[in-house]
CSV table of C-alpha atoms and ligand atoms in Angstrom, one decimal:
chain,number,residue,atom,x,y,z
A,741,MET,CA,112.5,116.7,37.3
A,742,ILE,CA,108.8,116.1,37.9
A,743,ASP,CA,106.9,118.8,39.8
A,744,THR,CA,105.8,116.6,42.8
A,745,LYS,CA,102.5,117.5,44.4
A,746,ILE,CA,102.5,117.0,48.1
A,747,ILE,CA,99.1,116.4,49.7
A,748,GLU,CA,98.6,116.4,53.4
A,749,ILE,CA,95.9,114.0,54.7
A,750,ASP,CA,94.9,113.2,58.2
A,751,PRO,CA,94.4,109.4,58.4
A,752,GLN,CA,91.9,109.8,61.2
A,753,ASN,CA,89.8,112.2,59.2
A,754,ILE,CA,90.3,111.7,55.5
A,755,ASP,CA,89.5,114.7,53.3
A,756,SER,CA,88.1,112.8,50.3
A,757,ASN,CA,88.4,115.8,47.9
A,758,LYS,CA,92.1,115.8,48.5
A,759,LEU,CA,92.4,112.0,48.2
A,760,MET,CA,90.4,112.1,45.0
A,761,GLU,CA,93.1,114.2,43.5
A,762,ALA,CA,95.7,111.6,44.2
A,763,ALA,CA,93.4,108.8,43.0
A,764,GLU,CA,92.9,110.7,39.8
A,765,ILE,CA,96.7,110.7,39.3
A,766,ILE,CA,96.8,106.9,39.6
A,767,LYS,CA,93.9,106.5,37.2
A,768,THR,CA,95.6,108.6,34.6
A,769,GLY,CA,98.9,106.7,34.7
A,770,GLY,CA,100.9,108.7,37.3
A,771,THR,CA,102.8,107.7,40.5
A,772,VAL,CA,101.6,108.4,44.0
A,773,ALA,CA,103.4,107.7,47.3
A,774,PHE,CA,101.1,106.9,50.2
A,775,PRO,CA,101.2,105.6,53.7
A,776,THR,CA,100.4,102.0,54.7
A,777,GLU,CA,100.5,100.4,58.1
A,778,THR,CA,103.9,98.9,57.3
A,779,VAL,CA,105.9,101.5,55.3
A,780,TYR,CA,105.1,104.1,52.7
A,781,GLY,CA,104.5,102.7,49.2
A,782,LEU,CA,105.0,104.2,45.7
A,783,GLY,CA,101.8,103.3,43.9
A,784,ALA,CA,100.7,103.1,40.2
A,785,ASN,CA,97.9,101.4,38.3
A,786,ALA,CA,98.9,97.7,38.3
A,787,LEU,CA,97.4,97.2,34.9
A,788,ASP,CA,99.1,100.0,33.1
A,789,GLU,CA,102.6,99.1,31.9
A,790,GLN,CA,103.7,102.7,31.2
A,791,ALA,CA,102.8,103.7,34.7
A,792,LEU,CA,104.6,100.7,36.2
A,793,LYS,CA,107.8,101.7,34.3
A,794,LYS,CA,107.7,105.0,36.1
A,795,ILE,CA,107.9,103.2,39.5
A,796,PHE,CA,111.1,101.4,38.5
A,797,LYS,CA,112.6,104.5,37.1
A,798,ALA,CA,111.8,106.7,40.1
A,799,LYS,CA,113.2,104.2,42.6
A,800,GLY,CA,116.2,103.1,40.4
A,801,ARG,CA,114.8,99.6,41.0
A,802,PRO,CA,116.3,96.6,39.1
A,803,SER,CA,113.7,95.3,36.6
A,804,ASP,CA,114.1,91.7,37.9
A,805,ASN,CA,112.5,92.6,41.2
A,806,PRO,CA,108.7,92.1,41.1
A,807,LEU,CA,106.1,94.4,42.7
A,808,ILE,CA,103.4,93.7,45.2
A,809,VAL,CA,99.8,94.4,44.0
A,810,HIS,CA,97.6,96.1,46.5
A,811,ILE,CA,93.8,95.6,46.6
A,812,ALA,CA,91.0,97.2,48.7
A,813,ASN,CA,88.5,94.3,48.4
A,814,ILE,CA,89.0,90.6,48.7
A,815,GLU,CA,86.9,89.9,45.6
A,816,GLU,CA,89.5,91.7,43.4
A,817,ILE,CA,91.9,88.9,43.9
A,818,HIS,CA,90.0,86.6,41.6
A,819,HIS,CA,90.9,88.7,38.5
A,820,LEU,CA,94.6,88.6,39.4
A,821,VAL,CA,95.3,85.0,40.3
A,822,LYS,CA,94.7,81.5,38.8
A,823,GLU,CA,93.5,80.0,42.1
A,824,VAL,CA,93.2,80.8,45.8
A,825,PRO,CA,94.3,77.7,47.8
A,826,GLN,CA,92.3,76.8,50.9
A,827,LYS,CA,95.1,77.7,53.2
A,828,ALA,CA,95.3,81.2,51.7
A,829,ARG,CA,91.6,81.6,52.3
A,830,LEU,CA,92.1,80.9,56.0
A,831,LEU,CA,95.0,83.5,56.1
A,832,MET,CA,92.9,86.1,54.3
A,833,GLU,CA,90.2,85.7,56.8
A,834,ARG,CA,92.5,86.1,59.7
A,835,PHE,CA,95.1,88.6,58.5
A,836,TRP,CA,93.5,90.8,55.8
A,837,PRO,CA,93.5,93.7,55.8
A,838,GLY,CA,97.0,93.8,57.3
A,839,PRO,CA,100.7,93.3,56.8
A,840,LEU,CA,100.6,89.9,55.0
A,841,THR,CA,101.5,89.5,51.3
A,842,MET,CA,100.7,86.2,49.6
A,843,VAL,CA,102.3,84.9,46.4
A,844,PHE,CA,99.8,83.1,44.0
A,845,LYS,CA,99.9,81.7,40.5
A,846,LYS,CA,99.2,84.8,38.4
A,847,SER,CA,96.4,85.3,35.9
A,848,GLU,CA,96.8,86.5,32.3
A,849,MET,CA,95.7,89.9,33.4
A,850,VAL,CA,98.8,90.7,35.4
A,851,PRO,CA,101.4,92.5,33.3
A,852,SER,CA,104.8,90.7,33.3
A,853,ILE,CA,106.6,93.9,34.3
A,854,ILE,CA,105.0,93.5,37.7
A,855,THR,CA,106.1,89.9,38.2
A,856,ALA,CA,109.5,90.4,36.6
A,857,GLY,CA,108.6,87.5,34.3
A,858,LEU,CA,107.7,85.1,37.1
A,859,ASP,CA,104.5,83.1,36.8
A,860,THR,CA,103.4,84.2,40.3
A,861,VAL,CA,102.1,87.5,41.7
A,862,ALA,CA,102.3,88.9,45.2
A,863,ILE,CA,99.1,90.4,46.6
A,864,ARG,CA,98.3,92.4,49.7
A,865,MET,CA,95.3,94.1,51.2
A,866,PRO,CA,96.6,97.0,53.5
A,867,SER,CA,94.7,98.1,56.6
A,868,HIS,CA,95.8,101.7,56.6
A,869,SER,CA,92.8,104.0,56.2
A,870,ILE,CA,94.5,106.2,53.5
A,871,ALA,CA,95.8,103.2,51.6
A,872,GLN,CA,92.4,101.6,51.5
A,873,ALA,CA,90.5,104.7,50.5
A,874,LEU,CA,93.1,105.6,47.8
A,875,ILE,CA,92.9,102.1,46.2
A,876,GLN,CA,89.1,102.2,46.4
A,877,LEU,CA,88.9,105.6,44.8
A,878,ALA,CA,91.4,104.7,42.1
A,879,GLY,CA,89.2,101.8,41.1
A,880,VAL,CA,92.2,99.7,40.0
A,881,PRO,CA,94.7,97.4,41.7
A,882,VAL,CA,97.7,99.4,42.8
A,883,ALA,CA,101.3,98.1,42.4
A,884,ALA,CA,103.4,99.6,45.2
A,885,PRO,CA,107.0,98.8,46.3
A,886,SER,CA,108.3,100.7,49.4
A,887,ALA,CA,108.7,104.4,48.5
A,888,ASN,CA,112.4,104.6,49.0
A,889,LEU,CA,115.3,104.9,46.5
A,890,SER,CA,116.4,101.3,45.8
A,891,GLY,CA,118.9,100.2,48.5
A,892,LYS,CA,118.0,102.8,51.1
A,893,PRO,CA,116.0,102.0,54.3
A,894,SER,CA,112.2,101.9,53.7
A,895,PRO,CA,110.3,105.1,54.5
A,896,THR,CA,108.1,105.2,57.6
A,897,GLN,CA,107.4,108.9,57.6
A,898,ALA,CA,106.5,111.3,54.7
A,899,ARG,CA,109.7,113.2,55.1
A,900,HIS,CA,111.7,110.1,54.3
A,901,VAL,CA,109.7,109.8,51.0
A,902,ILE,CA,110.2,113.5,50.2
A,903,GLU,CA,113.9,113.1,50.9
A,904,ASP,CA,114.2,110.2,48.4
A,905,LEU,CA,111.5,110.8,45.7
A,906,LYS,CA,110.6,114.5,45.5
A,907,GLY,CA,111.1,115.5,41.9
A,908,LYS,CA,110.8,111.9,40.8
A,909,VAL,CA,107.1,111.1,41.3
A,910,ASP,CA,103.9,112.9,40.6
A,911,CYS,CA,102.4,113.0,44.1
A,912,ILE,CA,103.3,112.3,47.7
A,913,ILE,CA,100.6,111.9,50.3
A,914,SER,CA,101.9,113.0,53.7
A,915,GLY,CA,99.8,111.0,56.2
A,916,GLY,CA,101.7,110.5,59.4
A,917,SER,CA,104.0,107.7,60.5
A,918,CYS,CA,103.6,104.0,59.8
A,919,SER,CA,102.7,102.0,62.9
A,920,VAL,CA,104.2,98.6,62.1
A,921,GLY,CA,107.5,100.0,60.7
A,922,VAL,CA,108.8,96.9,58.8
A,923,GLU,CA,107.3,95.7,55.6
A,924,SER,CA,104.7,93.0,55.1
A,925,THR,CA,105.5,89.3,55.5
A,926,VAL,CA,105.8,87.7,52.0
A,927,LEU,CA,104.4,84.2,52.1
A,928,ASP,CA,104.4,81.8,49.1
A,929,VAL,CA,101.1,79.9,49.2
A,930,THR,CA,101.6,78.1,46.0
A,931,GLU,CA,103.5,75.3,47.9
A,932,GLU,CA,101.8,72.6,49.9
A,933,ILE,CA,103.6,74.0,53.0
A,934,PRO,CA,103.5,77.8,52.7
A,935,MET,CA,106.9,79.4,52.8
A,936,ILE,CA,108.0,82.7,54.3
A,937,LEU,CA,110.1,84.5,51.6
A,938,ARG,CA,110.4,87.7,53.7
A,939,PRO,CA,109.7,87.9,57.4
A,940,GLY,CA,107.5,90.9,58.3
A,941,GLY,CA,104.5,92.4,60.1
A,942,VAL,CA,102.6,89.1,60.5
A,943,THR,CA,104.9,86.8,62.5
A,944,LEU,CA,105.8,83.1,61.9
A,945,GLU,CA,104.2,82.3,65.2
A,946,HIS,CA,100.9,83.9,64.1
A,947,LEU,CA,101.0,82.0,60.8
A,948,GLN,CA,101.7,78.8,62.6
A,949,GLU,CA,98.6,79.3,64.7
A,950,VAL,CA,96.4,79.2,61.6
A,951,LEU,CA,98.4,76.8,59.4
A,952,GLY,CA,100.3,74.5,61.7
A,953,GLN,CA,103.3,74.0,59.5
A,954,VAL,CA,105.1,76.9,57.8
A,955,SER,CA,108.5,76.9,56.3
A,956,THR,CA,111.1,79.7,55.8
A,957,ASP,CA,113.2,80.2,52.8
A,958,ARG,CA,116.7,79.3,54.1
A,959,ALA,CA,118.4,81.9,51.8
A,960,ILE,CA,117.0,84.7,53.8
A,961,GLU,CA,118.6,83.5,57.0
A,962,GLY,CA,122.0,84.3,55.6
A,963,ASP,CA,122.8,80.9,53.9
A,964,ASP,CA,125.2,81.9,51.2
A,965,GLU,CA,124.7,78.8,49.1
A,966,MET,CA,121.0,79.6,48.5
A,967,ILE,CA,119.4,82.0,46.1
A,968,PRO,CA,116.3,83.6,47.7
A,969,LYS,CA,113.0,82.8,46.1
A,970,SER,CA,111.9,86.4,46.6
A,971,PRO,CA,114.1,88.3,44.1
A,972,GLY,CA,114.2,91.5,46.2
A,973,MET,CA,115.9,89.7,49.1
A,974,LYS,CA,119.1,89.2,47.2
A,975,TYR,CA,120.0,92.9,47.1
A,976,THR,CA,122.0,94.7,49.7
A,977,HIS,CA,119.3,96.7,51.2
A,978,TYR,CA,118.2,98.9,54.0
A,979,SER,CA,121.7,100.3,53.9
A,980,PRO,CA,122.6,103.6,55.4
A,981,LYS,CA,125.8,105.3,54.0
A,982,ALA,CA,127.9,104.0,57.0
A,983,LYS,CA,129.2,100.5,57.3
A,984,VAL,CA,127.1,98.4,59.7
A,985,ILE,CA,128.3,95.6,62.0
A,986,MET,CA,125.8,93.5,64.0
A,987,ILE,CA,126.7,92.2,67.4
A,988,ILE,CA,124.6,89.3,68.7
A,989,GLY,CA,124.6,87.3,72.0
A,990,ASP,CA,123.6,87.9,75.6
A,991,VAL,CA,122.8,91.5,76.3
A,992,SER,CA,125.6,92.1,78.7
A,993,ASP,CA,128.1,90.5,76.3
A,994,ILE,CA,126.8,92.6,73.5
A,995,VAL,CA,127.3,95.8,75.5
A,996,GLU,CA,130.9,94.8,76.4
A,997,THR,CA,131.8,93.9,72.9
A,998,ILE,CA,130.4,97.0,71.4
A,999,HIS,CA,132.2,99.1,74.0
A,1000,GLN,CA,135.5,97.4,73.0
A,1001,MET,CA,134.9,97.8,69.3
A,1002,LYS,CA,134.0,101.4,69.8
A,1003,LEU,CA,137.4,102.1,71.5
A,1004,GLU,CA,139.3,100.2,68.9
A,1005,ASN,CA,137.7,102.0,66.0
A,1006,GLU,CA,137.7,105.5,67.6
A,1007,ILE,CA,141.5,105.2,67.7
A,1008,LYS,CA,141.5,104.7,63.9
A,1009,GLY,CA,139.7,108.0,63.6
A,1010,PHE,CA,136.2,106.6,62.8
A,1011,LYS,CA,133.0,108.4,64.0
A,1012,ILE,CA,131.0,105.6,65.6
A,1013,GLY,CA,127.2,105.2,65.8
A,1014,ILE,CA,125.7,102.8,68.2
A,1015,MET,CA,122.3,101.3,67.5
A,1016,ALA,CA,121.2,100.5,71.0
A,1017,THR,CA,118.0,99.8,72.9
A,1018,ASP,CA,116.3,101.7,75.8
A,1019,GLU,CA,117.8,99.2,78.3
A,1020,THR,CA,121.4,99.7,77.1
A,1021,LYS,CA,121.7,103.1,75.6
A,1022,ASP,CA,123.2,104.8,78.7
A,1023,HIS,CA,126.1,102.3,78.8
A,1024,TYR,CA,128.2,103.6,75.9
A,1025,GLY,CA,129.5,107.1,77.0
A,1026,ASN,CA,130.3,109.7,74.3
A,1027,ALA,CA,129.3,108.1,71.0
A,1028,VAL,CA,126.4,108.8,68.7
A,1029,VAL,CA,123.9,106.5,70.4
A,1030,LEU,CA,120.4,106.0,69.1
A,1031,SER,CA,117.8,103.7,70.7
A,1032,MET,CA,115.7,101.5,68.5
A,1033,GLY,CA,113.1,101.0,71.3
A,1034,SER,CA,112.6,98.7,74.2
A,1035,ARG,CA,113.7,95.1,74.3
A,1036,ASN,CA,110.5,94.5,76.3
A,1037,ARG,CA,108.4,95.8,73.5
A,1038,VAL,CA,109.8,94.6,70.3
A,1039,GLU,CA,107.0,96.2,68.3
A,1040,SER,CA,108.6,99.6,69.3
A,1041,ILE,CA,111.9,98.4,67.8
A,1042,ALA,CA,110.2,97.4,64.5
A,1043,GLU,CA,108.4,100.8,64.4
A,1044,ASN,CA,111.7,102.8,64.7
A,1045,ILE,CA,114.3,100.7,63.0
A,1046,PHE,CA,114.3,102.3,59.5
A,1047,SER,CA,114.1,105.9,60.8
A,1048,VAL,CA,117.0,105.2,63.2
A,1049,LEU,CA,119.1,103.9,60.3
A,1050,ARG,CA,118.3,107.1,58.4
A,1051,MET,CA,119.2,109.2,61.4
A,1052,PHE,CA,122.7,107.8,61.5
A,1053,ASP,CA,123.2,109.2,58.0
A,1054,GLU,CA,122.2,112.6,59.1
A,1055,LYS,CA,124.7,112.4,61.9
A,1056,GLY,CA,127.5,111.5,59.5
A,1057,VAL,CA,128.9,108.4,61.3
A,1058,ASP,CA,131.4,106.1,59.5
A,1059,LEU,CA,130.6,102.9,61.3
A,1060,ILE,CA,127.4,101.7,63.0
A,1061,LEU,CA,127.6,99.0,65.7
A,1062,ALA,CA,124.1,97.5,65.9
A,1063,GLU,CA,122.8,95.4,68.9
A,1064,GLY,CA,121.1,92.2,68.0
A,1065,ILE,CA,117.7,91.4,69.5
A,1066,GLU,CA,115.9,88.2,70.1
A,1067,SER,CA,114.8,86.8,66.7
A,1068,LYS,CA,111.2,85.9,67.6
A,1069,LEU,CA,107.8,87.4,66.9
A,1070,ILE,CA,108.4,90.6,64.9
A,1071,GLY,CA,112.0,90.5,66.2
A,1072,HIS,CA,112.5,88.0,63.3
A,1073,ALA,CA,111.7,90.7,60.7
A,1074,VAL,CA,113.8,93.3,62.6
A,1075,MET,CA,116.9,91.0,62.7
A,1076,ASN,CA,116.4,90.1,59.0
A,1077,ARG,CA,116.5,93.9,58.1
A,1078,LEU,CA,119.5,94.5,60.4
A,1079,MET,CA,121.4,91.6,58.9
A,1080,LYS,CA,120.8,92.9,55.5
A,1081,ALA,CA,121.8,96.4,56.5
A,1082,ALA,CA,125.0,94.8,57.8
A,1083,GLY,CA,125.5,92.8,54.7
A,1084,TYR,CA,125.4,89.7,57.0
A,1085,HIS,CA,128.5,91.1,58.8
A,1086,VAL,CA,127.8,89.6,62.3
A,1087,ILE,CA,129.9,89.2,65.4
A,1088,LYS,CA,129.0,86.8,68.2
A,1089,ALA,CA,129.7,88.4,71.6
A,1090,GLY,CA,130.8,86.5,74.6
A,1091,ARG,CA,133.2,83.6,75.3
B,469,TXA,O1,104.7,96.2,53.4
B,469,TXA,C1,105.0,96.1,52.2
B,469,TXA,O2,105.0,95.0,51.6
B,469,TXA,C2,105.3,97.4,51.4
B,469,TXA,C3,104.1,98.3,51.4
B,469,TXA,C4,104.3,99.5,50.5
B,469,TXA,O3,103.0,97.5,51.0
B,469,TXA,N1,105.8,97.0,50.1
B,469,TXA,C5,107.0,96.5,49.9
B,469,TXA,O4,107.3,96.3,48.5
B,469,TXA,O5,107.7,96.2,50.8
B,469,TXA,P1,108.8,96.0,48.0
B,469,TXA,O6,108.7,96.1,46.5
B,469,TXA,O7,109.7,96.9,48.6
B,469,TXA,O8,109.1,94.5,48.4
B,469,TXA,C6,108.4,93.5,47.8
B,469,TXA,C7,109.0,92.2,48.0
B,469,TXA,C8,110.4,92.1,47.3
B,469,TXA,O9,111.3,91.4,48.1
B,469,TXA,C9,110.0,91.3,46.1
B,469,TXA,O10,111.1,90.5,45.5
B,469,TXA,C10,108.9,90.3,46.6
B,469,TXA,O11,108.2,91.1,47.5
B,469,TXA,N2,108.0,89.8,45.6
B,469,TXA,C11,107.1,90.5,44.9
B,469,TXA,N3,106.5,89.7,44.0
B,469,TXA,C12,107.0,88.4,44.2
B,469,TXA,C13,106.7,87.1,43.6
B,469,TXA,N4,105.8,87.0,42.7
B,469,TXA,N5,107.4,86.1,44.1
B,469,TXA,C14,108.3,86.2,45.1
B,469,TXA,N6,108.6,87.4,45.7
B,469,TXA,C15,107.9,88.5,45.3
B,470,MG,MG1,111.4,97.7,49.4
């Protein structure tokens, strides 16, 4: 057991003495969990192999799953990558700092433990005030996966991190909830046509505005024949303890099907959780119903999705029936995470 230091910091009014303490831990080879605009990350010096090993150990993360390197200034990228393609420059101008991670050909400087032996490295410049200031103060690039135990939903509040990693990491910065709520978009810019390896905070539609053509790794849309290019996407992930089934289709068909499934499974003695939306949550009677947010404001759904998945664990349900939403804009990332939580167990409602 490690004695985990918990430091509270107000993102609106950063106490730099407190943050310096956390930066010092990163500088000296320790691990620090910190908030970003997407989810909390578990950071360590990206150039220190011993420190990086601690990240994998704390999370129980398979060593073939590479880490994202976080930077605070655009110039830092030149040490870490072989080249910055023109298309990537355009994207950096438009979306950095923010929830976009780009995959480049790596430089010699990047330890192979970060890239899990790949010849590419994923880089992101977060916009969260605490993340930026922490990386700046640490004075090194910071490798940071999401600060959850491997396989669990990503943490969007400090208490989620404390639940998963207290006693396993050197420090946790408690700095409020994450506003985007799903992780960054991972985009491979080494290809002529950049490819989305993981949908996230920056949407396909936004990327298309800048690039015109953007492709999507077919493996992440549930195509069983394909091996995802982003190693992390192949694992069952975002999974609460309960089994999850996704129901997709028109909203009224979804509600009817879930209602039916609820009755069938209650008879078998299962405790049912329903992952609903503001518009539908009152239609299910006496079940554990939690709303992800409003269908009219899909950003709210993104913001809540991981904490709602965690809440079902607290309520001890056996089976979660999750409503599908429209897979456009940030809804694409939400559906991707729900599909993975459900292990691609999807039922089409209606007809
Ligand atoms: O929003 C985020 O990206 C958060 C915050 C903390 O920044 N981080 C995050 O990291 O989600 P992680 O480790 O949970 O997910 C990183 C994803 C994994 O799917 C990993 O396989 C992929 O990025 N990845 C990392 N390096 C890669 C590379 N060189 N090529 C392809 N995929 C890569
Ligand atoms: Mg993760």
